[in-house]
Short mmCIF file of C-alpha atoms and ligand atoms in Angstrom, two decimals:
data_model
loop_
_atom_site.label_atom_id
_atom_site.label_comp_id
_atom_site.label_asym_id
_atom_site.label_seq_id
_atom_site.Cartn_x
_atom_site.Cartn_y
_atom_site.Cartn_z
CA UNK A 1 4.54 138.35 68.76
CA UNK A 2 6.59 141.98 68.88
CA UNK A 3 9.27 139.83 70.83
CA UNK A 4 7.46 138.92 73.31
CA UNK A 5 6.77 134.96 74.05
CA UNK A 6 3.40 133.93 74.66
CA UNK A 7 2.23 130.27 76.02
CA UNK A 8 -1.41 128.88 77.04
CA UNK A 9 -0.93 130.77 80.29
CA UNK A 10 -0.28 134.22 79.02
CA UNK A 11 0.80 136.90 79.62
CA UNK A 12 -2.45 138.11 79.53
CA UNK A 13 -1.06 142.15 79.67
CA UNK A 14 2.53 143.52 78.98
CA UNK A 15 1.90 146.96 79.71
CA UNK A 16 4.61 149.60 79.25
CA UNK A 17 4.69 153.11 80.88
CA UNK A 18 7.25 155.97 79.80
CA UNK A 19 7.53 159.77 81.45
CA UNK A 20 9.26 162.36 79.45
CA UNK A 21 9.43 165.01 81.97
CA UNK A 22 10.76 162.68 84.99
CA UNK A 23 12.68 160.37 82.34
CA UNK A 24 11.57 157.21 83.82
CA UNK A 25 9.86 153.64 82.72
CA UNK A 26 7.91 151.58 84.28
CA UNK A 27 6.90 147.94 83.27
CA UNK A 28 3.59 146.09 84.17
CA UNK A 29 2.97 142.33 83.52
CA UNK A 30 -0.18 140.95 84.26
CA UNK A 31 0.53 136.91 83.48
CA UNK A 32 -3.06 135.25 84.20
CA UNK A 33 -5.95 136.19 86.02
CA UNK A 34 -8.03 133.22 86.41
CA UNK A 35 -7.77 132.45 89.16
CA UNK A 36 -8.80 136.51 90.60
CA UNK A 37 -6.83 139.34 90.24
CA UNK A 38 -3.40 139.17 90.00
CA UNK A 39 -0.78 139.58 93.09
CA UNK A 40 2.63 140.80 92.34
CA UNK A 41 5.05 142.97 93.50
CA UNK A 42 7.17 146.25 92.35
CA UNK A 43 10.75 145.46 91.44
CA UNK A 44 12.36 148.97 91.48
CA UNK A 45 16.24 148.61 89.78
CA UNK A 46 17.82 150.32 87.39
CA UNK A 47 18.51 147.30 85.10
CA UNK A 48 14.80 145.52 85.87
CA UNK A 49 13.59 144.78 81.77
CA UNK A 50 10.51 143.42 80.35
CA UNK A 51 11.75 139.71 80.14
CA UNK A 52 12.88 139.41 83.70
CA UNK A 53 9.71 141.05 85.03
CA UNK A 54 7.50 138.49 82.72
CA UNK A 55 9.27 135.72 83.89
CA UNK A 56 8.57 136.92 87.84
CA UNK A 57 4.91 137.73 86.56
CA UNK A 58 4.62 133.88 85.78
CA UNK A 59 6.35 132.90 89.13
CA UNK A 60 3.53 134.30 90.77
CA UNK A 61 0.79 132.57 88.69
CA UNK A 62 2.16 129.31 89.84
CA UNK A 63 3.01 130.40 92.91
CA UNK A 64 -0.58 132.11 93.42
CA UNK A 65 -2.02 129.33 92.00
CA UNK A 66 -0.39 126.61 93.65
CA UNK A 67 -1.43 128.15 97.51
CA UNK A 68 -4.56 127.61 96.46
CA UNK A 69 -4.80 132.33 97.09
CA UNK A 70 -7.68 132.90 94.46
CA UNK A 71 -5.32 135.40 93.08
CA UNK A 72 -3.69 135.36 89.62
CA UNK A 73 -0.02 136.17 89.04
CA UNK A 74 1.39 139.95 88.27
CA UNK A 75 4.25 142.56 88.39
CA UNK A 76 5.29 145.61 87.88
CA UNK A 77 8.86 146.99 87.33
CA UNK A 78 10.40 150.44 87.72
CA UNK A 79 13.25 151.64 86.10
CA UNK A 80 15.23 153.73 88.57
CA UNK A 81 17.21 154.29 91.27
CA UNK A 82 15.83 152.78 94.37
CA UNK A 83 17.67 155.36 96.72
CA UNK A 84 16.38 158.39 93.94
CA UNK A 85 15.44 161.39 96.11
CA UNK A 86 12.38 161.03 93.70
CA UNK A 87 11.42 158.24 94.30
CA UNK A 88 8.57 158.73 96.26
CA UNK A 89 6.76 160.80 92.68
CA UNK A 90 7.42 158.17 90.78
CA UNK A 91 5.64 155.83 92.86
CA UNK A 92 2.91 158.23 92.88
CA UNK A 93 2.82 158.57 88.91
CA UNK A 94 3.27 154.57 88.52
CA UNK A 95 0.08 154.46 90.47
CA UNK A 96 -1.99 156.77 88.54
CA UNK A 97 -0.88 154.73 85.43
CA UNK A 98 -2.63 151.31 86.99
CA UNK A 99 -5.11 152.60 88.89
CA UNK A 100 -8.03 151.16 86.33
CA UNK A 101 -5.91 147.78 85.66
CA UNK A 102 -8.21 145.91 88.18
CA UNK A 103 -6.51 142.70 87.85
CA UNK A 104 -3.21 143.95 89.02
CA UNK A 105 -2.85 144.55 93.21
CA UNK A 106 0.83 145.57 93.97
CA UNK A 107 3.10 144.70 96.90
CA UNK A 108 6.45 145.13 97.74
CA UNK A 109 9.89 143.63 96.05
CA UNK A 110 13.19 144.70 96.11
CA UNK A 111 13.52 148.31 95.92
CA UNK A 112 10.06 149.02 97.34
CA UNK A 113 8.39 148.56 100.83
CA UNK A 114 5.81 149.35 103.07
CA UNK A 115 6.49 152.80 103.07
CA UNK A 116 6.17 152.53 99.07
CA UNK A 117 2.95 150.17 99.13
CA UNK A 118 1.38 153.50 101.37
CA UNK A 119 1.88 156.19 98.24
CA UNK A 120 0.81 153.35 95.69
CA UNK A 121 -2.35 153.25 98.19
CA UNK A 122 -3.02 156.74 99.24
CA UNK A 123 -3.43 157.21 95.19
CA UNK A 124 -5.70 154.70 93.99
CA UNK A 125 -6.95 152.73 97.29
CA UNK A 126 -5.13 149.19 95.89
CA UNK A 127 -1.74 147.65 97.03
CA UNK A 128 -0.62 145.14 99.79
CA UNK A 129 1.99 145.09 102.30
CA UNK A 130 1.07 148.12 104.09
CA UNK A 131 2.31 149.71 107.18
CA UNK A 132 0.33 148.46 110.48
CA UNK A 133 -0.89 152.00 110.44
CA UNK A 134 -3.07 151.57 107.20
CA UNK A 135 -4.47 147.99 108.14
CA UNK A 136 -1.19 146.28 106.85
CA UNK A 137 0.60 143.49 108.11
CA UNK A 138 3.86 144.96 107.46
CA UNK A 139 5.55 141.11 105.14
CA UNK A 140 9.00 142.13 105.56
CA UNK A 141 8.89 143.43 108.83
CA UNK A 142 7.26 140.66 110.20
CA UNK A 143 9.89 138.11 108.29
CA UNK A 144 6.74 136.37 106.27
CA UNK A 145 8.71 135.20 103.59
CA UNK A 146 11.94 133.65 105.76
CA UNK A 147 9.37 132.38 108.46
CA UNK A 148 7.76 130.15 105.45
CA UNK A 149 11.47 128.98 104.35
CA UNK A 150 12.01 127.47 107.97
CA UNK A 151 8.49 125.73 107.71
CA UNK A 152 9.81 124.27 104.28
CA UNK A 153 13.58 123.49 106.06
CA UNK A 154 11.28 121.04 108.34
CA UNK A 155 9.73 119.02 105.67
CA UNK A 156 12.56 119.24 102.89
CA UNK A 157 15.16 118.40 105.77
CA UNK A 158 14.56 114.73 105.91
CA UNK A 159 14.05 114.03 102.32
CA UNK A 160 17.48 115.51 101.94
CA UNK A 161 18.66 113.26 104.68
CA UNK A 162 19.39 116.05 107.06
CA UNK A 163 18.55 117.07 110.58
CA UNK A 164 17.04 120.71 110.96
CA UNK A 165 18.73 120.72 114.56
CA UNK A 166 22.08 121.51 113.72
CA UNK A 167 21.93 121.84 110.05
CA UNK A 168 24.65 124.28 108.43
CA UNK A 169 23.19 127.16 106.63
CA UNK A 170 24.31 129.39 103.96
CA UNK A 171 22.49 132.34 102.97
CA UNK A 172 23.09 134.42 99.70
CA UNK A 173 21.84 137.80 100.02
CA UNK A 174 21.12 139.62 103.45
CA UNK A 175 17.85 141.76 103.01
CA UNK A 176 14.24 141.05 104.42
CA UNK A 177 13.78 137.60 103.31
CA UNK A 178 17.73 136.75 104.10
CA UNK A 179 17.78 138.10 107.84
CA UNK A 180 14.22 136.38 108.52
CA UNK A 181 15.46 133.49 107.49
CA UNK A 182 18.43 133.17 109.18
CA UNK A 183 15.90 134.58 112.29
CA UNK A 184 13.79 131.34 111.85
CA UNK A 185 16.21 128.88 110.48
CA UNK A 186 18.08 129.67 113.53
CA UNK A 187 15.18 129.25 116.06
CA UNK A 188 14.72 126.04 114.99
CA UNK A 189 18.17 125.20 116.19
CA UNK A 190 20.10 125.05 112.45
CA UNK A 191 23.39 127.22 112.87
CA UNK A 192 23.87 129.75 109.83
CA UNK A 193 27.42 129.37 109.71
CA UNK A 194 27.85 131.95 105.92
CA UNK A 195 26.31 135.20 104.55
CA UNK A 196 26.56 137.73 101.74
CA UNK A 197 25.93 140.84 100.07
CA UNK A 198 26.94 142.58 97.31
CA UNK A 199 29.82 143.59 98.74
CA UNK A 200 31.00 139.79 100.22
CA UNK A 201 30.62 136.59 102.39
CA UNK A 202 30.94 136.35 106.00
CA UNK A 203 31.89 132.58 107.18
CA UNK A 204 32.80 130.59 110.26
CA UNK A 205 32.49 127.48 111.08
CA UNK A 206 31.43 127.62 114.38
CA UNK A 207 28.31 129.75 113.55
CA UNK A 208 27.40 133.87 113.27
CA UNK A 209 25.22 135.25 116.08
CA UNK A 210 22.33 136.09 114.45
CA UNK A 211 21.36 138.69 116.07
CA UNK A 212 24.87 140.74 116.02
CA UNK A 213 24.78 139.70 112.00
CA UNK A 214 21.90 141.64 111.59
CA UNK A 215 22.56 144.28 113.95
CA UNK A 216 25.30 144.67 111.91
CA UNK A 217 24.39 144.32 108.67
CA UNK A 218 21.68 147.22 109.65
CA UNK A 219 24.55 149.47 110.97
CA UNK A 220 26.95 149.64 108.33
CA UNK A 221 25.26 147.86 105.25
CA UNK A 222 27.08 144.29 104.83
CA UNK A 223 28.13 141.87 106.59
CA UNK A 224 31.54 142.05 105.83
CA UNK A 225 31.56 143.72 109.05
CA UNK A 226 30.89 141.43 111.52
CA UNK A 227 34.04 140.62 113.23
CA UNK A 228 34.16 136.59 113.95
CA UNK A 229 34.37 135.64 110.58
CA UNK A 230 36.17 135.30 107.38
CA UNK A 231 35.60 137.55 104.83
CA UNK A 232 35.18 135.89 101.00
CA UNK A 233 33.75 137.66 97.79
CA UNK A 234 30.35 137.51 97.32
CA UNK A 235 30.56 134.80 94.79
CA UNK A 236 32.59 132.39 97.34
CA UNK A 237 29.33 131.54 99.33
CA UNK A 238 28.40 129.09 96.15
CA UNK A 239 31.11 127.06 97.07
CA UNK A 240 31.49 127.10 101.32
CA UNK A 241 30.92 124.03 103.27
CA UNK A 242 27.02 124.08 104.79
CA UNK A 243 24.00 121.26 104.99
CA UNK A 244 21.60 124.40 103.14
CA UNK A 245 22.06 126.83 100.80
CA UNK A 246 19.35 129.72 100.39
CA UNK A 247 19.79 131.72 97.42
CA UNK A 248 17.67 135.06 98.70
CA UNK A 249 19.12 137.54 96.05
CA UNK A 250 18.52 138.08 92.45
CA UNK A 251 17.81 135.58 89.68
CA UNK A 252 19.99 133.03 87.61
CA UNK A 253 22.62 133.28 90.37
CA UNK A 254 23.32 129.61 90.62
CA UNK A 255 24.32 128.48 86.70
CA UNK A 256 26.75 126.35 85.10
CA UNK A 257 29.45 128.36 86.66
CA UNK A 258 28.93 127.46 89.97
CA UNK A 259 26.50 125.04 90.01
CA UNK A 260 29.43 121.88 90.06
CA UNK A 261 30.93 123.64 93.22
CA UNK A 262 28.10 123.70 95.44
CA UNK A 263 28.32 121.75 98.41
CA UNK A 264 24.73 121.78 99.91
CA UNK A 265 22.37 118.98 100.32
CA UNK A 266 19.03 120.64 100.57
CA UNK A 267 18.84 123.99 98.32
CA UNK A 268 16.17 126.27 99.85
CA UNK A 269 14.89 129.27 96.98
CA UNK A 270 13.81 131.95 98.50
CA UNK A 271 14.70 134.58 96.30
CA UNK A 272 12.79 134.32 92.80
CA UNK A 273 14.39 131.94 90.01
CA UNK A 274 17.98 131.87 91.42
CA UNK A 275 18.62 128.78 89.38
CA UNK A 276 18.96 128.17 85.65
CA UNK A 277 17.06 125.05 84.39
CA UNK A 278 20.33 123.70 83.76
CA UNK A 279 21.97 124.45 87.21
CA UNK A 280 18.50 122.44 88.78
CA UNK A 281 18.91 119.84 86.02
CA UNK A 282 22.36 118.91 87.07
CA UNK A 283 21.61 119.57 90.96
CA UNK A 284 19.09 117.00 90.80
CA UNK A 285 21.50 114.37 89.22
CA UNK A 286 23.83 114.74 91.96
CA UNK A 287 20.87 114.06 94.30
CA UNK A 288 20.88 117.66 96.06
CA UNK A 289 16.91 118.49 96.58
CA UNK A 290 16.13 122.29 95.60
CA UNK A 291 12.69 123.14 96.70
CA UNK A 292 11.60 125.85 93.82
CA UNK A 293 11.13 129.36 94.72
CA UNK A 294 7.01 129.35 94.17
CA UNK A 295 6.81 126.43 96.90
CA UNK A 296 9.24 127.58 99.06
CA UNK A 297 9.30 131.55 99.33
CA UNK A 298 4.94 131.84 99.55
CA UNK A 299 4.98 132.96 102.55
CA UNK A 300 5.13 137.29 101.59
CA UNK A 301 2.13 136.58 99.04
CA UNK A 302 0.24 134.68 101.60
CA UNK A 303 0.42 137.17 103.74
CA UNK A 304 -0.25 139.75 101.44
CA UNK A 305 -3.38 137.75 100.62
CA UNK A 306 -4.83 137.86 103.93
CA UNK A 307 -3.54 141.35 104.25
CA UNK A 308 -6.09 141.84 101.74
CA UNK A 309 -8.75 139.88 102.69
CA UNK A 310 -8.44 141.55 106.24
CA UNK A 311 -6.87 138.51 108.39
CA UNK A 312 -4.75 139.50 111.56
CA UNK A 313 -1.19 137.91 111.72
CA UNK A 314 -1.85 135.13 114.31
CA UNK A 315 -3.89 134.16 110.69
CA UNK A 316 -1.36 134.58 108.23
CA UNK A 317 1.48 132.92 110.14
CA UNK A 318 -0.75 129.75 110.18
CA UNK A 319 -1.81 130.11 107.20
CA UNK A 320 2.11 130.22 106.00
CA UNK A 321 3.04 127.12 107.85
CA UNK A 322 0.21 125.04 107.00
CA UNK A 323 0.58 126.01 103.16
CA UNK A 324 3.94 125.79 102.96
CA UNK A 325 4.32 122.58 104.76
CA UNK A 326 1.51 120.89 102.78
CA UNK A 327 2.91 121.89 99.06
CA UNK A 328 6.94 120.95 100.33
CA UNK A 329 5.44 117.28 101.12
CA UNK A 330 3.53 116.65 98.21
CA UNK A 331 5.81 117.98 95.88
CA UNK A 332 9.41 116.58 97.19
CA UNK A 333 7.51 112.80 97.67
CA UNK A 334 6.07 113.30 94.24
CA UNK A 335 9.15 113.79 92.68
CA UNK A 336 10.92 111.00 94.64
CA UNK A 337 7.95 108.82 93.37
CA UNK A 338 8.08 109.60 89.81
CA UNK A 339 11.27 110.71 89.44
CA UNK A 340 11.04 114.47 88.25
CA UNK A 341 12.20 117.39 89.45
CA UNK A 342 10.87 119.16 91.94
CA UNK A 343 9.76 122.13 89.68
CA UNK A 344 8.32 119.81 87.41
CA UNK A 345 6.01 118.46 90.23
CA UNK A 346 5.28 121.48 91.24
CA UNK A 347 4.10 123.13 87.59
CA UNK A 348 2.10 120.57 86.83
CA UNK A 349 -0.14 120.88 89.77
CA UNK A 350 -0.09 124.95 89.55
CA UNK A 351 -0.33 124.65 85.97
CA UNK A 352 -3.30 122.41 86.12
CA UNK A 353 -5.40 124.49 88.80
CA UNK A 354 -5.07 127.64 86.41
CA UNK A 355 -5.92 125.98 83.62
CA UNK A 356 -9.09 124.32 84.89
CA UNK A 357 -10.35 128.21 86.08
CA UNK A 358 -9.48 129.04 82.52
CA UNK A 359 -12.13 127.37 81.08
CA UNK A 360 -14.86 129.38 83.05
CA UNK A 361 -13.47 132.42 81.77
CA UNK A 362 -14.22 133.80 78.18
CA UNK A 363 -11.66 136.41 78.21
CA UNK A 364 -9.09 134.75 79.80
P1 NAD B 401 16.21 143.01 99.63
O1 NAD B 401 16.47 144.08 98.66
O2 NAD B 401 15.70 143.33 100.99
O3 NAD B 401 17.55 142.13 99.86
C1 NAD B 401 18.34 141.66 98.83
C2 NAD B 401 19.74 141.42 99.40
O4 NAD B 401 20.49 140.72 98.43
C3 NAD B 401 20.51 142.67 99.76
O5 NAD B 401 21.15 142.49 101.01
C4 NAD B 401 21.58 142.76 98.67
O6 NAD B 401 22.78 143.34 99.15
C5 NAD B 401 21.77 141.31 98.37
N1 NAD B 401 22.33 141.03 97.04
C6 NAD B 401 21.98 141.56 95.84
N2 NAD B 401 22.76 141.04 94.88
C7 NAD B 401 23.62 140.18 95.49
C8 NAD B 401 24.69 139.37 95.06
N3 NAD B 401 25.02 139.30 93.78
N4 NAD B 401 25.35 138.63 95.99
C9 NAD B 401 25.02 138.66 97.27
N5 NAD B 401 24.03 139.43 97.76
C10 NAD B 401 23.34 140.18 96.88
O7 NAD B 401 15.24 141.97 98.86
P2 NAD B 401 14.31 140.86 99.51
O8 NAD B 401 12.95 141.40 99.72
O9 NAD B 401 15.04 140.19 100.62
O10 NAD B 401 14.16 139.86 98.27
C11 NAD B 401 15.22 138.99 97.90
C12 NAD B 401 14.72 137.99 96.86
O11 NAD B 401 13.62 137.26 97.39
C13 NAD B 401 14.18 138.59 95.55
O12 NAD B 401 14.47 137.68 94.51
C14 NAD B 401 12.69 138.65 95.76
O13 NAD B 401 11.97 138.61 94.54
C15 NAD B 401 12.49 137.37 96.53
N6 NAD B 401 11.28 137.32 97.33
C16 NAD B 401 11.05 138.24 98.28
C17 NAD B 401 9.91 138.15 99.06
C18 NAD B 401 9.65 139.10 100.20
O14 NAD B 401 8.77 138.78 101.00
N7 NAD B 401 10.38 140.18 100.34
C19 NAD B 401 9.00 137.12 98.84
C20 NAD B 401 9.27 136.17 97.84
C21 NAD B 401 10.43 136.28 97.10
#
């Protein structure tokens, strides 16, 4: 239909915006709303397209869905320049475009934050992931997302015949869910021994310092930086000795290229569909367990849920863990049991939730 794929989940709305006089587009994707309105967050890049924000827009169904949030799955994209010194107005017109889609409640996403979720906000009175000033609990700040990926580490470790304590960690991609990450991964005594940007991979053996990595990654924008290390391209980090690999970038970025050089046991996803279905395919053959991203990376939208439904943080941190934990268990001894992947698992019991609250709702 017009090009665009639809299945007996949706995409319920594929909504797209276009401003002559500021020459930008915006994209929203409301997937399916059965389960309540839909949680999703605002991808701002120049290259974001329909397709890749549909395909996020279904990520959070499942991922809403399987967390048991009440919330249906959404997202929006805008087409620009993150660092624009407009940036802030087209927030602001993006906002008065969606202020009567109901079903849609925006968060953050690479290329927007708090600061962003505030002008979304102070427009139409709807978004998530809001600065502590406005009643938020501030998701990236508070490392929501990498705090949930060290609550998975501690299931997924064993079933991947690892030890947590001690465990070597690479991490793709050094933003808010990458630094937290490391942050938790690292309090729980694994050593994150690689990192990477855009601009490379930072490696030693013996382990970064944390807290210098991030310190410097702050102060001059990669890690490449950070002196006791060796400095690879970006790419390189696919194929580095470690225990755990978390993707925490952009999608697809572990294929058929790379996917035969990887040397990781346990694959943690914390950025949204880093893998092809090929890449997880063959990653599963070789025995390596990759928890997928709607099981592992819940913890921003679980926060954002109770953002929204007024918790305080002691609240959504246990809510995280207990979640998190729960989900990684039933869906890694699932697949051990009958022998599917662990996405496959993992649809079929978000899939199954959204379709039951389907059939209470006439126009859904
Ligand atoms: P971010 O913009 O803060 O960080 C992204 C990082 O990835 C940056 O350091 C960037 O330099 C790096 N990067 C981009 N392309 C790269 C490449 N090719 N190689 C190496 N590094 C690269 O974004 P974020 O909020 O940390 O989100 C990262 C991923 O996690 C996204 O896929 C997002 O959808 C997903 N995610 C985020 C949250 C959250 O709470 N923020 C929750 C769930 C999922």
């Amino acid at each position: 239909m017009n090009g665009i794929e639809v299945d007996n989940l949706g995409p319920l709305k594929v909504v797209h915006f276009y401003f002559p006089k500021t020459d930008f587009r915006a994209i929203l994707v409301v997937d399916n709303a059965a389960l309540g309105p839909s949680i999703g967050g605002v991808r701002v890049s120049p290259s974001v397209s329909t397709e890749e924000v549909m395909r996020l827009a279904r990520t959070m169904t499942l991922k809403n869905s399987v967390t048991d949030l009440h919330h249906g799955g959404g997202k929006a994209g805008i087409i620009a320049d993150p660092k624009s010194p407009h940036i802030e107005r087209y927030f602001r017109l993006f906002a008065r475009q969606i202020r009567d889609f109901y079903d849609y409640i925006p968060g953050p996403d690479m290329g927007s934050n708090e600061e962003s979720m505030a002008w979304i906000y102070d427009e139409i009175g709807r978004a998530v992931g809001l600065p502590e000033e406005m009643g938020g609990l501030p998701l990236d700040k508070l490392g929501a997302t990498g705090f949930g990926l060290a609550e998975c580490a501690e299931v997924a470790c064993p079933q991947a015949g690892l030890e947590l304590r001690g465990a070597r960690v690479a991490i793709q991609g050094f933003g808010s869910v990458g630094k937290a990450a490391a942050k938790f991964l690292s309090d729980k005594g694994a050593t994150i021994v690689a990192a990477s940007d855009t601009k490379g991979t930072i490696y030693s053996s013996d382990g970064l310092d944390v807290k210098k990595l991030i310190e410097t990654k702050d102060a001059s924008q990669s890690v490449i930086h950070y002196k006791e290390g060796t400095v690879y391209k970006p790419e390189d980090i696919f194929s580095l000795e470690c225990d755990i690999l978390v993707p925490a970038a952009s999608p697809d970025v572990i294929n058929e290229s790379n996917v035969d050089n990887i040397k990781a046991r346990l694959i943690l996803q914390g950025a949204n569909i880093p893998a092809t279905k090929s890449a997880e395919e063959a990653l599963h053959k070789k025995g390596v367990v990759s928890v997928p991203d709607f099981i592992a990376n819940a913890g921003g939208v679980i926060m954002a849920a109770m953002e929204y439904r007024r918790k305080i943080e002691r609240e959504a941190f246990d809510a995280i863990a207990t979640k998190i934990k729960t989900n990684t268990k039933l869906v890694l001894e699932r697949s051990i049991k009958e022998r599917l992947l662990p996405r496959q698992v993992a649809l079929e019991i978000a899939q199954e939730r959204v379709l039951r609250a389907m059939k209470y709702r006439e126009s859904l």
